Short mmCIF file of C-alpha atoms and ligand atoms in Angstrom, two decimals:
data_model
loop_
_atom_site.label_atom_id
_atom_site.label_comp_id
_atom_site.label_asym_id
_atom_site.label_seq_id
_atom_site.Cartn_x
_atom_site.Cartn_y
_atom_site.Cartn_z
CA UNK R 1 115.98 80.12 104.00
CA UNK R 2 116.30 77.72 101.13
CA UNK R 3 113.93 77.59 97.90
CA UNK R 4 111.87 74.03 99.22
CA UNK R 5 108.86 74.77 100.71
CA UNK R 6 108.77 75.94 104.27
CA UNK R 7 109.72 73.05 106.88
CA UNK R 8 106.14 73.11 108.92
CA UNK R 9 107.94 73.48 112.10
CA UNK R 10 108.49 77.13 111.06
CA UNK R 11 104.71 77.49 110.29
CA UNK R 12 104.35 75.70 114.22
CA UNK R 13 106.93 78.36 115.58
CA UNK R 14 104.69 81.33 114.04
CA UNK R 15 101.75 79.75 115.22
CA UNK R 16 103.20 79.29 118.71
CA UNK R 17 104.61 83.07 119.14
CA UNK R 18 101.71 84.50 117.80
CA UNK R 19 99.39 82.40 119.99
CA UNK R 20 101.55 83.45 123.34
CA UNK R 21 101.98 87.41 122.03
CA UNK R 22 101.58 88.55 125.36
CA UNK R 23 104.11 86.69 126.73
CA UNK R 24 107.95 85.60 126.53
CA UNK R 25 108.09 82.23 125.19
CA UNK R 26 110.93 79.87 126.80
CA UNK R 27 113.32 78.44 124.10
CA UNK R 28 113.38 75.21 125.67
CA UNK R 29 109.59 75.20 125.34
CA UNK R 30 109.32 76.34 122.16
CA UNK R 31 112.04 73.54 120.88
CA UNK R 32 110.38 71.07 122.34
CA UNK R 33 106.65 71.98 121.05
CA UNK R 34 108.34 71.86 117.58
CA UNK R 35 110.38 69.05 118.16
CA UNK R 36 113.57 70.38 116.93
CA UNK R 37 117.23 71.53 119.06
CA UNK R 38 116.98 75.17 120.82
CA UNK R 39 119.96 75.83 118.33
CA UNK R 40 117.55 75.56 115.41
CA UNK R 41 114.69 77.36 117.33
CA UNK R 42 117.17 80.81 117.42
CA UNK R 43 118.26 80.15 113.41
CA UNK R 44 114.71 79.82 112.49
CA UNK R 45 113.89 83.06 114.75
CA UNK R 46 117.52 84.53 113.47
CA UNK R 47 115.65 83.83 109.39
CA UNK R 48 112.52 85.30 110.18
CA UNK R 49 113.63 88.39 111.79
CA UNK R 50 115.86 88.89 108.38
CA UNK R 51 112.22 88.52 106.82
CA UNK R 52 111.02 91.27 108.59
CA UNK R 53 109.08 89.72 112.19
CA UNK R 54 109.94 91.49 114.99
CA UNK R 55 110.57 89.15 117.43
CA UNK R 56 112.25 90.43 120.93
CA UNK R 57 114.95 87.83 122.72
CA UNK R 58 115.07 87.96 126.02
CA UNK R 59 117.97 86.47 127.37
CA UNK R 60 118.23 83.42 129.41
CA UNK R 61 114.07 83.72 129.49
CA UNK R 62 113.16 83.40 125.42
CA UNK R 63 111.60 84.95 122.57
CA UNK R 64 108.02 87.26 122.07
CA UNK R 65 106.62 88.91 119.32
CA UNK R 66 106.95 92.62 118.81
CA UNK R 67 104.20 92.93 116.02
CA UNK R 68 101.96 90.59 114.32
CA UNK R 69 103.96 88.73 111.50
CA UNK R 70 103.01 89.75 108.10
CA UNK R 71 104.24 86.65 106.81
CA UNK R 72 101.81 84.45 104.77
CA UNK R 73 102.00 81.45 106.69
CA UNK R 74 99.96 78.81 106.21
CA UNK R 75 98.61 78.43 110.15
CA UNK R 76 98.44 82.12 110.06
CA UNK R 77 96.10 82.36 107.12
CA UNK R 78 93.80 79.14 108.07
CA UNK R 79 93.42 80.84 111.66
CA UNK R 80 91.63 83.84 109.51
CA UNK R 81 89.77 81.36 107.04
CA UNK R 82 88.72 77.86 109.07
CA UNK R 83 87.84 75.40 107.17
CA UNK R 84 87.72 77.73 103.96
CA UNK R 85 88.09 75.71 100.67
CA UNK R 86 91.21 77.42 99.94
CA UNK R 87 92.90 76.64 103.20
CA UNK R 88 92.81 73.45 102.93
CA UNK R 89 95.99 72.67 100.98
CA UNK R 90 97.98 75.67 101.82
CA UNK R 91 102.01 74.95 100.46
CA UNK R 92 104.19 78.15 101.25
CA UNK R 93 107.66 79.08 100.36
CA UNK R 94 110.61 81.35 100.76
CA UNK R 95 111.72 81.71 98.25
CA UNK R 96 111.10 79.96 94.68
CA UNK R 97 111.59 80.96 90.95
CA UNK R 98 107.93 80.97 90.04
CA UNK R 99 104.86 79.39 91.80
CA UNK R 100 103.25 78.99 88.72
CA UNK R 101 105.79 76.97 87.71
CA UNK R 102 105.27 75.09 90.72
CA UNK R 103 101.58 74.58 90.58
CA UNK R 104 101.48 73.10 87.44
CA UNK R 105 104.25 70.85 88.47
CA UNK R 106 101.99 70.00 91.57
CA UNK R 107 98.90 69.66 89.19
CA UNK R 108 100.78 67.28 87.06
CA UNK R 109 101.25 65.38 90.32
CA UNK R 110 97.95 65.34 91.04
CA UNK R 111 97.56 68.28 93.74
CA UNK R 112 94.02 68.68 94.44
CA UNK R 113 91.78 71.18 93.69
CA UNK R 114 92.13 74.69 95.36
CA UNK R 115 95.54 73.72 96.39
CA UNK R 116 97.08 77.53 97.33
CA UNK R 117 101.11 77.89 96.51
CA UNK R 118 102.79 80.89 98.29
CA UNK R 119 106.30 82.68 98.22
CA UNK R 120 107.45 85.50 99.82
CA UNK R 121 109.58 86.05 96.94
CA UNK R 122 110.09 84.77 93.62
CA UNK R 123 113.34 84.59 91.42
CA UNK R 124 111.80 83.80 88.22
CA UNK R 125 108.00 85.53 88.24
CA UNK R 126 106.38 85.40 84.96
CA UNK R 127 104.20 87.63 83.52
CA UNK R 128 101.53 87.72 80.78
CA UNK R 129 103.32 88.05 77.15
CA UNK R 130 106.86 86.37 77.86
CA UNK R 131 107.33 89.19 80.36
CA UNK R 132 108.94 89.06 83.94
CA UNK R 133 107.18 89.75 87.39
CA UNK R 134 108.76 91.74 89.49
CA UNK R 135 108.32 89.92 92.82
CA UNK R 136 110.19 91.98 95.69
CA UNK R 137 111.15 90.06 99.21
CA UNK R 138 108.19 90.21 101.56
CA UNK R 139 106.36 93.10 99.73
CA UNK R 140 103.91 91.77 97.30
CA UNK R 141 101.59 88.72 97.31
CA UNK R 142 102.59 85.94 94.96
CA UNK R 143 100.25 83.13 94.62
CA UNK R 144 99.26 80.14 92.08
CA UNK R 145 95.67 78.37 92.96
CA UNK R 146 95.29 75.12 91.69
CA UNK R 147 91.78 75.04 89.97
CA UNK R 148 89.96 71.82 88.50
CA UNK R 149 87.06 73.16 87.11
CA UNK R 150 83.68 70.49 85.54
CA UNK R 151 84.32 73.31 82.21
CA UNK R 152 85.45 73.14 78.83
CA UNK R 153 88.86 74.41 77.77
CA UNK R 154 86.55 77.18 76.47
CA UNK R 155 85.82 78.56 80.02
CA UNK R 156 89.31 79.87 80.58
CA UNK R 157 88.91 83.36 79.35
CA UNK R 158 86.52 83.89 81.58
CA UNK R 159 87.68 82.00 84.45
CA UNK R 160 90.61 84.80 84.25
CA UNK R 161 87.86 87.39 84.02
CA UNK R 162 86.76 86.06 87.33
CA UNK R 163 90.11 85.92 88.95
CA UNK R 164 90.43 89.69 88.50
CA UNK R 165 86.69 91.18 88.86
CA UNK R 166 87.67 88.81 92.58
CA UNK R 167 91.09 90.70 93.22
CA UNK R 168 89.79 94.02 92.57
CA UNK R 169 86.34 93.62 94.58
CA UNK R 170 89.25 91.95 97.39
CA UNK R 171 91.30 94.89 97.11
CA UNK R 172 89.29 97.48 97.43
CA UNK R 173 87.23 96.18 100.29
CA UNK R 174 90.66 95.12 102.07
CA UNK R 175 92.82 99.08 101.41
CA UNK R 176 88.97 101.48 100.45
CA UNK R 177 91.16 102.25 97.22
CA UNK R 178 89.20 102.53 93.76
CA UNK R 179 90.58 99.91 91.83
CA UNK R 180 89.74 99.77 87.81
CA UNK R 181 89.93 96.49 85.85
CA UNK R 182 91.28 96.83 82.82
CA UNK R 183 90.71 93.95 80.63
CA UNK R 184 91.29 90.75 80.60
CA UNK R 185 92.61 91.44 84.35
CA UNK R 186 94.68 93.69 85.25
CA UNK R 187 94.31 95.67 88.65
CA UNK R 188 94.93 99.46 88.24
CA UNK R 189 95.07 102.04 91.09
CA UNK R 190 95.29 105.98 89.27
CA UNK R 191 96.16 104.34 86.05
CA UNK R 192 98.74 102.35 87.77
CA UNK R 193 99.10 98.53 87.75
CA UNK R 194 99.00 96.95 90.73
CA UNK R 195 97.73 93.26 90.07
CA UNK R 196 97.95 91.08 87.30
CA UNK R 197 97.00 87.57 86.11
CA UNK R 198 98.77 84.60 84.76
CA UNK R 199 96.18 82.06 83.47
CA UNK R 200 98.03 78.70 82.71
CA UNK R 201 96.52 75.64 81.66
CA UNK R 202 96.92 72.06 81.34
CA UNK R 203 93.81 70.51 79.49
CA UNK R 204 92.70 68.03 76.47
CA UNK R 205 90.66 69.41 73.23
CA UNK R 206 87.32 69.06 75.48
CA UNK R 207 88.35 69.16 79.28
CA UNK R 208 90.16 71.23 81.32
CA UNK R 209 92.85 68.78 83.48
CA UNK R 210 93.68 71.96 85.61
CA UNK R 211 94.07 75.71 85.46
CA UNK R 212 96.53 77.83 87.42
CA UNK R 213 95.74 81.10 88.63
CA UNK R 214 98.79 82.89 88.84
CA UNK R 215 98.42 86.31 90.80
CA UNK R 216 100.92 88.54 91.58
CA UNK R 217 99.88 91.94 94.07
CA UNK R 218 102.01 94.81 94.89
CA UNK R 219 101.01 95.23 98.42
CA UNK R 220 103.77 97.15 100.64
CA UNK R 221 106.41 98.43 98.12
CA UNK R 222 107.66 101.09 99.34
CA UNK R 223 108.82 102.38 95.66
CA UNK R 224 108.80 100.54 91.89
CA UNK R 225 112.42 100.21 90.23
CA UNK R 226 113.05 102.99 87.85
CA UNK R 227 111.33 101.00 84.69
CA UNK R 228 108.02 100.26 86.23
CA UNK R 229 107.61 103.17 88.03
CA UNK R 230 105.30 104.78 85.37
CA UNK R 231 103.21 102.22 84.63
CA UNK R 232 103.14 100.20 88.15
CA UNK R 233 102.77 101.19 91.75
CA UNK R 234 101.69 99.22 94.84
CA UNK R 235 98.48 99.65 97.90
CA UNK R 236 100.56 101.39 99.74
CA UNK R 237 102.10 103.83 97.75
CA UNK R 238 98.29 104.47 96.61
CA UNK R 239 97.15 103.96 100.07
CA UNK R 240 99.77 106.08 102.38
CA UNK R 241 99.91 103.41 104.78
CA UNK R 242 101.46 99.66 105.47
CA UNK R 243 99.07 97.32 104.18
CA UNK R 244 98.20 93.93 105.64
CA UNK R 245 99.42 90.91 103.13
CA UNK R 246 97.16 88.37 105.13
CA UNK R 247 94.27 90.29 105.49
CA UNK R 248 94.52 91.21 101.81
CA UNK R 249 95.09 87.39 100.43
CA UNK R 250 92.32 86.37 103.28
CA UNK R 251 90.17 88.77 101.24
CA UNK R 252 91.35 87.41 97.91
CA UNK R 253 91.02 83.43 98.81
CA UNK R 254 87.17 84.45 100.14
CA UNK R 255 86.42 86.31 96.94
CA UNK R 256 87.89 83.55 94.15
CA UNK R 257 85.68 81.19 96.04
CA UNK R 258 82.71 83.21 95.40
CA UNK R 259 82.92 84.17 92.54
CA UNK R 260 84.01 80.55 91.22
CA UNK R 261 80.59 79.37 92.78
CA UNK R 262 78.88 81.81 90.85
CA UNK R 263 80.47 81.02 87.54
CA UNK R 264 79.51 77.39 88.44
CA UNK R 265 75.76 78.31 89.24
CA UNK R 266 75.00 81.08 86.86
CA UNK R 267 77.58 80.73 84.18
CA UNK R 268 79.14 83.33 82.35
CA UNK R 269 76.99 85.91 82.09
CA UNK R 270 77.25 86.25 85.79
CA UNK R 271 80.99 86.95 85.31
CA UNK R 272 80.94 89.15 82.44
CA UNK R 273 77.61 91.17 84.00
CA UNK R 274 80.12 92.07 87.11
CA UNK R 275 83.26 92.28 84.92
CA UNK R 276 81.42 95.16 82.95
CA UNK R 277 79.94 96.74 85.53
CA UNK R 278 83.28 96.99 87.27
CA UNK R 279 85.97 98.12 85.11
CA UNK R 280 85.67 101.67 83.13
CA UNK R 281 87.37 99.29 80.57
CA UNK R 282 84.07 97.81 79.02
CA UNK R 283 82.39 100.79 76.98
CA UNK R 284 83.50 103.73 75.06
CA UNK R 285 86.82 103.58 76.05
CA UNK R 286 89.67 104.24 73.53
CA UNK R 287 92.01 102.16 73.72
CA UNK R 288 95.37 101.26 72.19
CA UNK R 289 95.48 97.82 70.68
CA UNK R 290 98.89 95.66 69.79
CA UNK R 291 97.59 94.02 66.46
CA UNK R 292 99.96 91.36 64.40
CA UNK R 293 100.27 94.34 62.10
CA UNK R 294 100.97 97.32 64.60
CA UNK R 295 99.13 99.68 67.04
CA UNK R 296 96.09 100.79 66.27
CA UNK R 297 93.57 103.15 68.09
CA UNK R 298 89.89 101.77 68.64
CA UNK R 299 86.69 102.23 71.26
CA UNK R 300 85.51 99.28 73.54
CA UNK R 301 82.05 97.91 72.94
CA UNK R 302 81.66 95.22 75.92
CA UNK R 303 82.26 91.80 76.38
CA UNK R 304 80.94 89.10 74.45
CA UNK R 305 79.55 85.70 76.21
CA UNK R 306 82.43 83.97 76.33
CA UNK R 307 84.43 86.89 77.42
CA UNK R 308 86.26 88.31 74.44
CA UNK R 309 86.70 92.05 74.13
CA UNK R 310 84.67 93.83 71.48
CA UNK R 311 86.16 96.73 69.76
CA UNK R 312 84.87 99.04 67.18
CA UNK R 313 87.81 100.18 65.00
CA UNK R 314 87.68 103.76 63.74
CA UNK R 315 86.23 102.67 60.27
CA UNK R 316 83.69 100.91 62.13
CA UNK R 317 84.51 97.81 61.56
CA UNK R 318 83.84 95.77 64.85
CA UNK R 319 85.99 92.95 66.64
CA UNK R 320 86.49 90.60 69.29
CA UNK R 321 90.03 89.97 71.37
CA UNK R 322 90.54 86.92 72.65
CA UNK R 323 93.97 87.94 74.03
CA UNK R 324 96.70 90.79 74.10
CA UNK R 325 97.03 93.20 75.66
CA UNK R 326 94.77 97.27 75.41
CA UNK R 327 96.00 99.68 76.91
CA UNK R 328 93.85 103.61 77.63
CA UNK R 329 94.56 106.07 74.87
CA UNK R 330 95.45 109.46 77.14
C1 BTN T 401 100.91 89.88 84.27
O1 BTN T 401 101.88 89.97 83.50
O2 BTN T 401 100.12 90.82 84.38
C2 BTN T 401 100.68 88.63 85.06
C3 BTN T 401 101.58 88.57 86.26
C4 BTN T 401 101.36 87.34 87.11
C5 BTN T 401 102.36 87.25 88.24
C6 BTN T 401 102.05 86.14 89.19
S1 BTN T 401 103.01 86.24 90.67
C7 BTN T 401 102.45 84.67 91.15
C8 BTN T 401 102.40 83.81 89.90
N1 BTN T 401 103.68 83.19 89.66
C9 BTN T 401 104.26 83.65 88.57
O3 BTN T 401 105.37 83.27 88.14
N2 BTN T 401 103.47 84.54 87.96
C10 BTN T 401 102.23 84.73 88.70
#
């Protein structure tokens, strides 16, 4: 597969095997619902069995589907969500270095707003801090949602807040997992990671031009590498069982919508009520904060209105992050 973005004859083919499941589908038929040669029907089929689909050739007769495809494919995910807001500019790849990268490119080109980019892997994923995102082949979900929101540059901490109180109330209605929030967005399962957040922005001192939500999930790992392994794990290590990308991102799409329509109606405080009453991360937790001069140990006092973490330090003075990083003193 290359890194463009998929050809949307491959999103056809999915669409075609998994509508005639029960049966097996002639390759001449197939090649010429697509429009392409029966030679690139079986390298297409030949790419997404290396992906993962089980697809059974029969020969001389044609192809069926073993399973259901867990790939997120854009005719797979708009048969789950209609005529969703989400699904309406659905742009999946491969294989790509980072989709945030990508959205904002699209953004600056105009894509419109709640354009969704996919991969099924990434080569470059970036994380919050400078860090990297570990973004394993077929395993995790990595998506970028194009966001053009009537807000002040202002609203982005808490248009972050919203993008993970929506993951976590997605994830745990998707796997029945408890899943903990710890601030600004981070999804933990057992004190593990399992979602985070890249908020990226392009905007002007008093309006936001477009924000990027950047979310990466660790869905079906089967096992971290080595130096992730004790902070990070994935659903279904957590879970004991295979979890299902699409219904998960399904979830996900439904919930950002929501909750974005919320923020809209009811402002803030709508978003920071939930945040707090989610996440064992708003009060009386000690934490661990990264100051410019060092570590130091403090206790969470809530969220202020505009979504900034309030701290009391241990000499009671009292403070508000606005960004970094806390992480639970144990
Ligand atoms: C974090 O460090 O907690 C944030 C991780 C965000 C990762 C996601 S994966 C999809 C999107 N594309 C990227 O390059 N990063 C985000």
């Amino acid at each position: 597969m290359t890194t463009g973005s998929t050809d949307r004859r491959i999103d056809k083919l999915i669409h075609l095997l998994v509508k005639h499941a029960t049966v097996v589908v002639p390759g001449p038929k197939i090649a010429s619902e697509i429009g392409v040669t029966r030679f690139k029907v079986w390298e297409w089929i030949e790419s997404l069995r290396r992906l993962g689909v089980e697809i059974r050739g029969v020969r001389g007769e044609g192809y069926q589907l073993v399973t259901v495809p867990d790939i997120l494919a854009p005719s797979l995910l708009r048969a789950e969500l209609g005529d969703h807001p989400l699904a309406r500019h659905i742009v999946h790849y491969f294989r790509t270095e980072s989709t945030n990268a990508l959205a904002l490119k699209l953004a600056g080109e105009g894509a419109e707003h709640g354009t969704v980019v996919l991969a099924e892997e990434q080569t470059a994923g970036r994380g919050r801090l400078g860090r990297a995102w570990y973004s394993e082949k077929s395993s995790g979900i990595y998506t970028s949602i194009i966001l053009r929101p009537p807000l002040a540059p202002a609203a982005a901490p808490v248009l972050t807040l919203m993008a993970g109180l929506a993951a976590q109330k997605a994830v745990s209605a998707a796997t029945g997992l408890p899943v903990d929030i710890r601030w600004p967005n981070d999804l933990l399962v057992d004190g593990k990671k399992v979602c985070g957040i890249l908020t990226e922005m392009s905007a002007e001192l008093d309006r936001l031009h477009a924000v990027v939500l950047g979310i990466g999930l660790n869905v079906n790992h089967s096992r971290m590498p080595v130096e992730l392994e004790n902070s990070a794990t994935s659903l279904r290590m957590e879970a004991h069982r295979g979890i299902s990308r699409v219904q998960v991102l399904v979830a996900l799409l439904r919930e950002l919508e929501r909750h974005y329509q919320l923020l809209l109606k009811n402002g803030n405080k709508a978003i920071t009520d939930r945040w707090e009453a989610a996440s064992t991360f708003a009060h009386g937790k000690r934490v661990c904060v990264l100051t410019p001069s060092g570590v130091v140990q403090a206790t969470t006092t809530g969220l202020d209105p505009s979504g900034a973490l309030r701290i009391r330090h241990d000499d009671g003075r009292q403070e508000s992050l606005v960004a970094g990083e806390v992480t639970e003193v144990r």
